[in-house]
PDB file of C-alpha atoms in Angstrom:
ATOM      1  CA  MET A1009     208.731   5.470 -34.487  1.00 52.00           C
ATOM      2  CA  LYS A1010     211.351   8.236 -34.319  1.00 48.00           C
ATOM      3  CA  GLN A1011     214.113   5.644 -34.638  1.00 53.00           C
ATOM      4  CA  ASN A1012     212.430   4.205 -37.738  1.00 50.00           C
ATOM      5  CA  ILE A1013     212.159   7.653 -39.310  1.00 47.00           C
ATOM      6  CA  LEU A1014     215.811   8.371 -38.511  1.00 45.00           C
ATOM      7  CA  LEU A1015     216.916   5.050 -39.990  1.00 44.00           C
ATOM      8  CA  ALA A1016     214.867   5.686 -43.118  1.00 44.00           C
ATOM      9  CA  ALA A1017     216.407   9.136 -43.502  1.00 44.00           C
ATOM     10  CA  LEU A1018     219.928   7.754 -43.075  1.00 41.00           C
ATOM     11  CA  LEU A1019     219.197   5.009 -45.594  1.00 42.00           C
ATOM     12  CA  LEU A1020     217.900   7.560 -48.101  1.00 43.00           C
ATOM     13  CA  MET A1021     221.019   9.690 -47.609  1.00 44.00           C
ATOM     14  CA  GLY A1022     223.186   6.627 -48.145  1.00 46.00           C
ATOM     15  CA  LEU A1023     221.326   5.646 -51.298  1.00 40.00           C
ATOM     16  CA  THR A1024     221.615   9.213 -52.627  1.00 43.00           C
ATOM     17  CA  SER A1025     225.364   9.242 -51.979  1.00 43.00           C
ATOM     18  CA  CYS A1026     225.743   5.853 -53.646  1.00 42.00           C
ATOM     19  CA  SER A1027     223.722   7.074 -56.618  1.00 43.00           C
ATOM     20  CA  GLN A1028     225.923  10.148 -56.963  1.00 43.00           C
ATOM     21  CA  ALA A1029     229.057   8.040 -56.637  1.00 41.00           C
ATOM     22  CA  GLN A1030     227.753   5.645 -59.311  1.00 40.00           C
ATOM     23  CA  LYS A1031     227.096   8.577 -61.651  1.00 43.00           C
ATOM     24  CA  VAL A1032     230.666   9.791 -61.116  1.00 40.00           C
ATOM     25  CA  ALA A1033     231.987   6.295 -61.825  1.00 36.00           C
ATOM     26  CA  GLN A1034     229.807   5.939 -64.928  1.00 37.00           C
ATOM     27  CA  LYS A1035     231.117   9.253 -66.274  1.00 45.00           C
ATOM     28  CA  ALA A1036     234.765   8.392 -65.586  1.00 40.00           C
ATOM     29  CA  ASP A1037     235.216   7.069 -69.120  1.00 47.00           C
ATOM     30  CA  ALA A1038     233.255   9.873 -70.812  1.00 76.00           C
ATOM     31  CA  ALA A1039     234.816  12.993 -72.269  1.00 92.00           C
ATOM     32  CA  GLY A1040     235.248  15.757 -69.719  1.00 98.00           C
ATOM     33  CA  ILE A1041     235.093  19.482 -70.405  1.00 98.00           C
ATOM     34  CA  HIS A1042     238.395  21.301 -70.923  1.00 98.00           C
ATOM     35  CA  SER A1043     238.005  25.046 -70.447  1.00 98.00           C
ATOM     36  CA  HIS A1044     240.489  26.322 -73.028  1.00 98.00           C
ATOM     37  CA  ASN A1045     242.251  29.611 -72.125  1.00 96.00           C
ATOM     38  CA  ASP A1046     239.915  29.811 -69.152  1.00 98.00           C
ATOM     39  CA  TYR A1047     241.308  33.172 -68.028  1.00 96.00           C
ATOM     40  CA  SER A1048     239.664  34.727 -71.117  1.00 95.00           C
ATOM     41  CA  GLN A1049     236.203  33.725 -69.911  1.00 96.00           C
ATOM     42  CA  GLU A1050     233.776  36.274 -68.515  1.00 95.00           C
ATOM     43  CA  ARG A1051     234.060  34.518 -65.132  1.00 97.00           C
ATOM     44  CA  PRO A1052     237.466  32.782 -64.999  1.00 98.00           C
ATOM     45  CA  PHE A1053     237.559  29.607 -62.876  1.00 98.00           C
ATOM     46  CA  TYR A1054     234.031  29.987 -61.500  1.00 98.00           C
ATOM     47  CA  GLY A1055     232.221  29.553 -64.818  1.00 98.00           C
ATOM     48  CA  ALA A1056     234.205  26.418 -65.634  1.00 98.00           C
ATOM     49  CA  TYR A1057     233.882  25.091 -62.091  1.00 98.00           C
ATOM     50  CA  GLU A1058     230.115  25.561 -62.087  1.00 98.00           C
ATOM     51  CA  ALA A1059     230.004  23.726 -65.432  1.00 98.00           C
ATOM     52  CA  LYS A1060     231.832  20.825 -63.735  1.00 98.00           C
ATOM     53  CA  ALA A1061     234.824  21.168 -66.055  1.00 98.00           C
ATOM     54  CA  ALA A1062     237.283  18.302 -65.725  1.00 98.00           C
ATOM     55  CA  SER A1063     240.185  20.472 -66.868  1.00 98.00           C
ATOM     56  CA  ILE A1064     240.906  24.200 -66.611  1.00 98.00           C
ATOM     57  CA  GLU A1065     243.716  25.960 -68.505  1.00 98.00           C
ATOM     58  CA  ALA A1066     245.713  29.025 -67.455  1.00 97.00           C
ATOM     59  CA  ASP A1067     248.723  30.602 -69.191  1.00 97.00           C
ATOM     60  CA  ILE A1068     251.240  32.102 -66.775  1.00 97.00           C
ATOM     61  CA  PHE A1069     254.126  34.568 -66.902  1.00 96.00           C
ATOM     62  CA  LEU A1070     256.721  34.958 -64.134  1.00 96.00           C
ATOM     63  CA  ILE A1071     257.480  38.651 -63.585  1.00 95.00           C
ATOM     64  CA  ASP A1072     259.414  39.952 -60.567  1.00 94.00           C
ATOM     65  CA  GLY A1073     258.654  36.818 -58.566  1.00 94.00           C
ATOM     66  CA  GLN A1074     254.887  36.887 -59.213  1.00 96.00           C
ATOM     67  CA  PHE A1075     252.834  34.633 -61.485  1.00 97.00           C
ATOM     68  CA  TYR A1076     250.466  36.523 -63.754  1.00 97.00           C
ATOM     69  CA  VAL A1077     247.759  34.953 -65.908  1.00 97.00           C
ATOM     70  CA  GLY A1078     247.145  35.951 -69.522  1.00 95.00           C
ATOM     71  CA  HIS A1079     247.788  35.019 -73.130  1.00 91.00           C
ATOM     72  CA  ASN A1080     250.264  37.823 -73.812  1.00 89.00           C
ATOM     73  CA  GLU A1081     252.273  40.117 -71.579  1.00 89.00           C
ATOM     74  CA  GLU A1082     250.126  42.996 -72.837  1.00 88.00           C
ATOM     75  CA  ASP A1083     247.106  41.315 -71.194  1.00 85.00           C
ATOM     76  CA  LEU A1084     248.619  41.223 -67.713  1.00 93.00           C
ATOM     77  CA  ARG A1085     247.270  43.314 -64.845  1.00 94.00           C
ATOM     78  CA  PRO A1086     248.236  43.430 -61.152  1.00 94.00           C
ATOM     79  CA  GLU A1087     245.067  41.659 -59.989  1.00 95.00           C
ATOM     80  CA  LEU A1088     245.367  38.791 -62.515  1.00 96.00           C
ATOM     81  CA  THR A1089     247.623  36.498 -60.509  1.00 98.00           C
ATOM     82  CA  LEU A1090     247.609  32.704 -60.539  1.00 98.00           C
ATOM     83  CA  GLU A1091     246.948  32.663 -56.802  1.00 98.00           C
ATOM     84  CA  ALA A1092     243.983  35.023 -56.866  1.00 98.00           C
ATOM     85  CA  MET A1093     242.367  33.599 -59.998  1.00 98.00           C
ATOM     86  CA  TYR A1094     242.939  29.867 -59.536  1.00 98.00           C
ATOM     87  CA  LEU A1095     244.884  28.628 -56.526  1.00 98.00           C
ATOM     88  CA  ASP A1096     242.875  30.407 -53.842  1.00 98.00           C
ATOM     89  CA  PRO A1097     239.435  29.473 -55.287  1.00 98.00           C
ATOM     90  CA  LEU A1098     240.660  25.898 -55.732  1.00 98.00           C
ATOM     91  CA  LYS A1099     241.892  25.766 -52.151  1.00 98.00           C
ATOM     92  CA  GLU A1100     238.633  27.156 -50.795  1.00 98.00           C
ATOM     93  CA  ASN A1101     236.526  24.563 -52.620  1.00 98.00           C
ATOM     94  CA  PHE A1102     239.005  21.749 -51.951  1.00 98.00           C
ATOM     95  CA  GLU A1103     238.783  22.285 -48.205  1.00 97.00           C
ATOM     96  CA  LYS A1104     235.006  22.793 -48.276  1.00 97.00           C
ATOM     97  CA  ASN A1105     234.552  19.492 -50.160  1.00 97.00           C
ATOM     98  CA  GLY A1106     236.644  17.397 -47.779  1.00 97.00           C
ATOM     99  CA  GLN A1107     239.953  17.409 -49.683  1.00 97.00           C
ATOM    100  CA  ARG A1108     238.271  16.990 -53.055  1.00 97.00           C
ATOM    101  CA  ALA A1109     237.896  19.378 -55.972  1.00 96.00           C
ATOM    102  CA  TYR A1110     234.196  18.588 -56.374  1.00 98.00           C
ATOM    103  CA  PRO A1111     231.671  17.408 -53.754  1.00 96.00           C
ATOM    104  CA  PHE A1112     231.365  13.879 -55.144  1.00 94.00           C
ATOM    105  CA  GLY A1113     234.995  13.400 -56.115  1.00 95.00           C
ATOM    106  CA  GLU A1114     234.757  14.211 -59.817  1.00 96.00           C
ATOM    107  CA  PRO A1115     238.299  14.615 -61.221  1.00 96.00           C
ATOM    108  CA  LEU A1116     239.851  17.990 -61.978  1.00 98.00           C
ATOM    109  CA  GLN A1117     243.141  19.001 -63.527  1.00 98.00           C
ATOM    110  CA  LEU A1118     244.726  22.444 -63.708  1.00 98.00           C
ATOM    111  CA  LEU A1119     246.611  22.743 -66.983  1.00 98.00           C
ATOM    112  CA  VAL A1120     249.259  25.442 -66.538  1.00 98.00           C
ATOM    113  CA  ASP A1121     250.769  26.790 -69.761  1.00 97.00           C
ATOM    114  CA  LEU A1122     254.298  28.061 -69.112  1.00 95.00           C
ATOM    115  CA  LYS A1123     255.539  31.027 -71.089  1.00 88.00           C
ATOM    116  CA  ASP A1124     259.091  30.975 -69.709  1.00 85.00           C
ATOM    117  CA  GLY A1125     260.071  27.317 -69.395  1.00 84.00           C
ATOM    118  CA  ALA A1126     262.184  25.757 -66.663  1.00 89.00           C
ATOM    119  CA  GLU A1127     262.776  28.987 -64.740  1.00 91.00           C
ATOM    120  CA  THR A1128     259.044  29.454 -64.284  1.00 94.00           C
ATOM    121  CA  LEU A1129     258.445  25.813 -63.418  1.00 97.00           C
ATOM    122  CA  GLY A1130     261.067  25.775 -60.675  1.00 96.00           C
ATOM    123  CA  ALA A1131     259.643  28.963 -59.173  1.00 97.00           C
ATOM    124  CA  LEU A1132     256.082  27.606 -59.464  1.00 98.00           C
ATOM    125  CA  GLN A1133     256.948  24.423 -57.584  1.00 98.00           C
ATOM    126  CA  LYS A1134     258.668  26.446 -54.852  1.00 98.00           C
ATOM    127  CA  MET A1135     255.694  28.797 -54.468  1.00 98.00           C
ATOM    128  CA  ILE A1136     253.215  25.903 -54.259  1.00 98.00           C
ATOM    129  CA  GLU A1137     255.277  24.200 -51.568  1.00 98.00           C
ATOM    130  CA  GLU A1138     255.984  27.322 -49.516  1.00 98.00           C
ATOM    131  CA  LYS A1139     252.509  28.873 -49.624  1.00 97.00           C
ATOM    132  CA  GLY A1140     250.474  25.836 -48.587  1.00 97.00           C
ATOM    133  CA  TYR A1141     249.057  24.830 -51.946  1.00 98.00           C
ATOM    134  CA  LYS A1142     250.800  21.453 -52.184  1.00 98.00           C
ATOM    135  CA  GLN A1143     247.869  19.627 -50.570  1.00 97.00           C
ATOM    136  CA  LEU A1144     245.754  20.616 -53.581  1.00 98.00           C
ATOM    137  CA  PHE A1145     247.971  18.655 -55.969  1.00 98.00           C
ATOM    138  CA  ASP A1146     249.482  15.818 -53.936  1.00 97.00           C
ATOM    139  CA  THR A1147     247.827  12.939 -55.781  1.00 96.00           C
ATOM    140  CA  ALA A1148     250.343  10.479 -54.295  1.00 94.00           C
ATOM    141  CA  LYS A1149     248.777  11.030 -50.867  1.00 96.00           C
ATOM    142  CA  ASN A1150     245.263  11.918 -52.000  1.00 97.00           C
ATOM    143  CA  PRO A1151     243.836  10.337 -55.191  1.00 95.00           C
ATOM    144  CA  THR A1152     241.070  12.968 -55.265  1.00 95.00           C
ATOM    145  CA  ALA A1153     243.561  15.854 -55.336  1.00 97.00           C
ATOM    146  CA  VAL A1154     243.734  18.154 -58.362  1.00 98.00           C
ATOM    147  CA  LYS A1155     246.234  17.127 -61.043  1.00 98.00           C
ATOM    148  CA  LEU A1156     248.727  19.870 -61.832  1.00 98.00           C
ATOM    149  CA  VAL A1157     249.766  19.366 -65.465  1.00 98.00           C
ATOM    150  CA  ILE A1158     252.404  21.548 -67.134  1.00 98.00           C
ATOM    151  CA  THR A1159     252.191  22.490 -70.807  1.00 97.00           C
ATOM    152  CA  GLY A1160     253.438  25.259 -73.110  1.00 94.00           C
ATOM    153  CA  ASP A1161     257.175  26.039 -72.954  1.00 92.00           C
ATOM    154  CA  GLN A1162     257.987  22.704 -71.367  1.00 89.00           C
ATOM    155  CA  ILE A1163     261.103  21.044 -70.062  1.00 93.00           C
ATOM    156  CA  VAL A1164     262.561  18.109 -71.977  1.00 94.00           C
ATOM    157  CA  PRO A1165     261.469  14.611 -70.888  1.00 96.00           C
ATOM    158  CA  GLU A1166     264.943  13.805 -69.562  1.00 97.00           C
ATOM    159  CA  HIS A1167     264.317  16.338 -66.775  1.00 96.00           C
ATOM    160  CA  PHE A1168     260.767  15.333 -65.779  1.00 97.00           C
ATOM    161  CA  ALA A1169     262.107  13.553 -62.689  1.00 97.00           C
ATOM    162  CA  ASP A1170     263.963  16.677 -61.515  1.00 96.00           C
ATOM    163  CA  TYR A1171     260.717  18.078 -60.119  1.00 97.00           C
ATOM    164  CA  ALA A1172     258.340  17.069 -57.341  1.00 97.00           C
ATOM    165  CA  SER A1173     256.025  14.113 -57.960  1.00 96.00           C
ATOM    166  CA  PHE A1174     252.963  16.401 -58.042  1.00 97.00           C
ATOM    167  CA  VAL A1175     254.407  18.277 -61.042  1.00 98.00           C
ATOM    168  CA  LEU A1176     253.021  16.377 -64.036  1.00 98.00           C
ATOM    169  CA  GLN A1177     253.629  16.969 -67.734  1.00 98.00           C
ATOM    170  CA  ASP A1178     251.453  17.332 -70.817  1.00 98.00           C
ATOM    171  CA  GLY A1179     252.955  15.044 -73.444  1.00 98.00           C
ATOM    172  CA  ARG A1180     252.808  15.124 -77.224  1.00 97.00           C
ATOM    173  CA  ILE A1181     251.634  12.641 -79.836  1.00 97.00           C
ATOM    174  CA  GLY A1182     252.171  12.421 -83.572  1.00 97.00           C
ATOM    175  CA  VAL A1183     252.417  10.120 -86.559  1.00 96.00           C
ATOM    176  CA  GLY A1184     255.410   8.073 -87.713  1.00 94.00           C
ATOM    177  CA  GLU A1185     258.790   9.681 -86.968  1.00 94.00           C
ATOM    178  CA  ASN A1186     257.015  12.651 -85.358  1.00 93.00           C
ATOM    179  CA  ASP A1187     255.304  10.499 -82.740  1.00 97.00           C
ATOM    180  CA  ALA A1188     256.734  11.880 -79.498  1.00 96.00           C
ATOM    181  CA  LEU A1189     254.559   9.626 -77.350  1.00 97.00           C
ATOM    182  CA  ALA A1190     256.219   6.513 -78.737  1.00 97.00           C
ATOM    183  CA  LYS A1191     259.608   7.891 -77.677  1.00 96.00           C
ATOM    184  CA  TYR A1192     258.845   8.427 -73.972  1.00 97.00           C
ATOM    185  CA  THR A1193     260.476   5.878 -71.695  1.00 97.00           C
ATOM    186  CA  ASP A1194     258.352   4.020 -69.153  1.00 97.00           C
ATOM    187  CA  GLU A1195     259.904   6.154 -66.412  1.00 97.00           C
ATOM    188  CA  GLN A1196     259.072   9.395 -68.241  1.00 98.00           C
ATOM    189  CA  LEU A1197     255.489   8.246 -68.836  1.00 98.00           C
ATOM    190  CA  LYS A1198     254.957   8.175 -65.060  1.00 97.00           C
ATOM    191  CA  TYR A1199     254.902  11.982 -65.236  1.00 98.00           C
ATOM    192  CA  VAL A1200     252.623  12.144 -68.303  1.00 98.00           C
ATOM    193  CA  PRO A1201     248.900  11.704 -67.500  1.00 98.00           C
ATOM    194  CA  LEU A1202     247.892  13.551 -70.666  1.00 98.00           C
ATOM    195  CA  VAL A1203     248.964  14.146 -74.264  1.00 98.00           C
ATOM    196  CA  SER A1204     247.727  17.171 -76.223  1.00 98.00           C
ATOM    197  CA  GLN A1205     248.128  18.060 -79.871  1.00 97.00           C
ATOM    198  CA  ASP A1206     246.934  20.636 -82.366  1.00 98.00           C
ATOM    199  CA  PHE A1207     243.885  19.205 -84.148  1.00 98.00           C
ATOM    200  CA  HIS A1208     245.053  20.852 -87.374  1.00 97.00           C
ATOM    201  CA  ASP A1209     248.102  18.583 -87.397  1.00 97.00           C
ATOM    202  CA  PHE A1210     245.729  15.780 -88.371  1.00 97.00           C
ATOM    203  CA  SER A1211     242.613  17.330 -89.865  1.00 97.00           C
ATOM    204  CA  HIS A1212     241.168  20.485 -91.432  1.00 95.00           C
ATOM    205  CA  TRP A1213     237.582  19.511 -90.649  1.00 98.00           C
ATOM    206  CA  ASP A1214     235.330  22.510 -89.926  1.00 97.00           C
ATOM    207  CA  GLY A1215     232.992  20.797 -87.457  1.00 98.00           C
ATOM    208  CA  GLU A1216     229.916  21.654 -89.540  1.00 97.00           C
ATOM    209  CA  SER A1217     229.626  18.605 -91.798  1.00 96.00           C
ATOM    210  CA  GLU A1218     230.664  14.974 -91.576  1.00 96.00           C
ATOM    211  CA  ILE A1219     234.386  14.379 -91.086  1.00 98.00           C
ATOM    212  CA  SER A1220     236.054  12.221 -93.735  1.00 98.00           C
ATOM    213  CA  PRO A1221     236.479   8.519 -92.898  1.00 98.00           C
ATOM    214  CA  GLU A1222     240.258   8.842 -93.380  1.00 98.00           C
ATOM    215  CA  GLU A1223     240.618  11.696 -90.879  1.00 98.00           C
ATOM    216  CA  ARG A1224     238.306  10.009 -88.420  1.00 98.00           C
ATOM    217  CA  GLU A1225     240.362   6.812 -88.640  1.00 98.00           C
ATOM    218  CA  LEU A1226     243.589   8.734 -88.029  1.00 98.00           C
ATOM    219  CA  LEU A1227     242.140  10.514 -84.980  1.00 98.00           C
ATOM    220  CA  GLN A1228     240.840   7.212 -83.649  1.00 98.00           C
ATOM    221  CA  SER A1229     244.288   5.648 -83.988  1.00 98.00           C
ATOM    222  CA  LEU A1230     245.788   8.488 -81.916  1.00 98.00           C
ATOM    223  CA  VAL A1231     243.193   8.088 -79.186  1.00 98.00           C
ATOM    224  CA  ASP A1232     243.768   4.337 -79.131  1.00 98.00           C
ATOM    225  CA  GLU A1233     247.538   4.778 -78.963  1.00 98.00           C
ATOM    226  CA  ALA A1234     247.306   7.210 -76.048  1.00 98.00           C
ATOM    227  CA  HIS A1235     244.966   4.943 -74.140  1.00 98.00           C
ATOM    228  CA  GLY A1236     247.218   1.993 -74.889  1.00 98.00           C
ATOM    229  CA  LYS A1237     249.986   3.873 -73.073  1.00 97.00           C
ATOM    230  CA  GLY A1238     247.654   4.604 -70.157  1.00 97.00           C
ATOM    231  CA  VAL A1239     247.406   8.369 -70.788  1.00 98.00           C
ATOM    232  CA  LYS A1240     244.528  10.694 -71.658  1.00 98.00           C
ATOM    233  CA  ILE A1241     244.325  12.725 -74.846  1.00 98.00           C
ATOM    234  CA  ARG A1242     243.114  16.196 -75.843  1.00 98.00           C
ATOM    235  CA  PHE A1243     243.053  17.953 -79.213  1.00 98.00           C
ATOM    236  CA  TRP A1244     243.387  21.718 -79.031  1.00 97.00           C
ATOM    237  CA  ALA A1245     242.083  24.024 -81.798  1.00 97.00           C
ATOM    238  CA  MET A1246     239.387  21.464 -82.555  1.00 98.00           C
ATOM    239  CA  PRO A1247     236.143  22.935 -83.928  1.00 98.00           C
ATOM    240  CA  ASP A1248     233.919  24.091 -81.057  1.00 98.00           C
ATOM    241  CA  THR A1249     230.593  22.791 -82.346  1.00 98.00           C
ATOM    242  CA  PRO A1250     228.097  20.107 -81.265  1.00 98.00           C
ATOM    243  CA  LEU A1251     229.286  17.855 -84.109  1.00 98.00           C
ATOM    244  CA  ALA A1252     232.861  18.170 -82.839  1.00 98.00           C
ATOM    245  CA  TRP A1253     231.778  17.548 -79.255  1.00 98.00           C
ATOM    246  CA  GLN A1254     229.993  14.415 -80.437  1.00 98.00           C
ATOM    247  CA  LEU A1255     233.075  13.306 -82.336  1.00 98.00           C
ATOM    248  CA  CYS A1256     235.094  13.516 -79.115  1.00 98.00           C
ATOM    249  CA  LEU A1257     232.577  11.212 -77.449  1.00 98.00           C
ATOM    250  CA  ASP A1258     232.564   8.806 -80.396  1.00 98.00           C
ATOM    251  CA  LEU A1259     236.361   8.626 -80.533  1.00 98.00           C
ATOM    252  CA  GLY A1260     236.664   8.153 -76.784  1.00 98.00           C
ATOM    253  CA  ALA A1261     238.783  11.303 -76.434  1.00 98.00           C
ATOM    254  CA  ASP A1262     239.109  12.301 -72.802  1.00 98.00           C
ATOM    255  CA  TYR A1263     238.398  16.026 -73.111  1.00 98.00           C
ATOM    256  CA  ILE A1264     236.155  18.268 -75.173  1.00 98.00           C
ATOM    257  CA  ASN A1265     238.313  21.336 -75.803  1.00 98.00           C
ATOM    258  CA  THR A1266     236.006  24.352 -75.654  1.00 98.00           C
ATOM    259  CA  ASP A1267     235.728  28.089 -75.137  1.00 98.00           C
ATOM    260  CA  HIS A1268     232.116  27.557 -74.014  1.00 98.00           C
ATOM    261  CA  PRO A1269     232.166  25.233 -70.994  1.00 98.00           C
ATOM    262  CA  GLN A1270     228.611  25.939 -69.856  1.00 98.00           C
ATOM    263  CA  GLN A1271     227.220  25.297 -73.342  1.00 98.00           C
ATOM    264  CA  VAL A1272     229.004  21.947 -73.450  1.00 98.00           C
ATOM    265  CA  ARG A1273     227.708  21.101 -69.962  1.00 98.00           C
ATOM    266  CA  ASP A1274     224.142  21.891 -71.023  1.00 98.00           C
ATOM    267  CA  TRP A1275     224.623  19.776 -74.170  1.00 98.00           C
ATOM    268  CA  LEU A1276     226.004  16.836 -72.191  1.00 97.00           C
ATOM    269  CA  ASP A1277     223.245  17.066 -69.602  1.00 97.00           C
ATOM    270  CA  ALA A1278     220.602  17.140 -72.345  1.00 96.00           C
ATOM    271  CA  LYS A1279     222.106  14.005 -73.910  1.00 94.00           C
ATOM    272  CA  GLU A1280     222.144  12.239 -70.540  1.00 92.00           C
ATOM    273  CA  ALA A1281     218.513  13.179 -69.893  1.00 92.00           C
ATOM    274  CA  LYS A1282     217.302  11.518 -73.105  1.00 85.00           C
TER     275      LYS A1282
END
């Protein structure tokens, strides 16, 4: 009898794990939450993490060998370091979850916005390697590792390969002669898992009424082009409203760019529950 109960319990645990894994797989193609300027949130990192954000953004400045997080230098304070705010909490959860960002392997990327270009990037790579953070980002060895994606004051594509394989780059996309994505070589694209662009480059929609068919078609073409190249896409400065969140889902965009990650999580969960 005890053996039967134990077997039933193990079977139930297995079915629960499979169910969770299936949910993760089913959501793989849905838009994830991008916590825009996450350091400005009331609870940086933790609020986004609890909302199961798929992407978290931090701007960094390199000052006297230390990486500080903030939008402007005037915002910086001694306690607001990249390690304290993001790398250490990531490491703690990564180790607790068995070398995964989230318990069931949901993907996570850390989007690091450089304010000082190549000098900062070289120092960032060195710090990550020397202080034991590399395991967090080594997707070549661990597919469930966090993706470290560099944006902001970026290096030119010709120098992508000068950095470690875990240092990935946020690409750009455009229209016609301004389409940077079309100009990346196949080798450069290996370092570009994501392209991001200002929404206002393509639309002035306010997110409160229906978007025009012409603007919707243009946005759809950009999403399709990015996916055709095998990269994800995010629009920053997009309206932060339920209509805009829905548009991201309809277009197949990979991230909902938001300053309200928990509100988006609640909205997504409510949609799933229907």
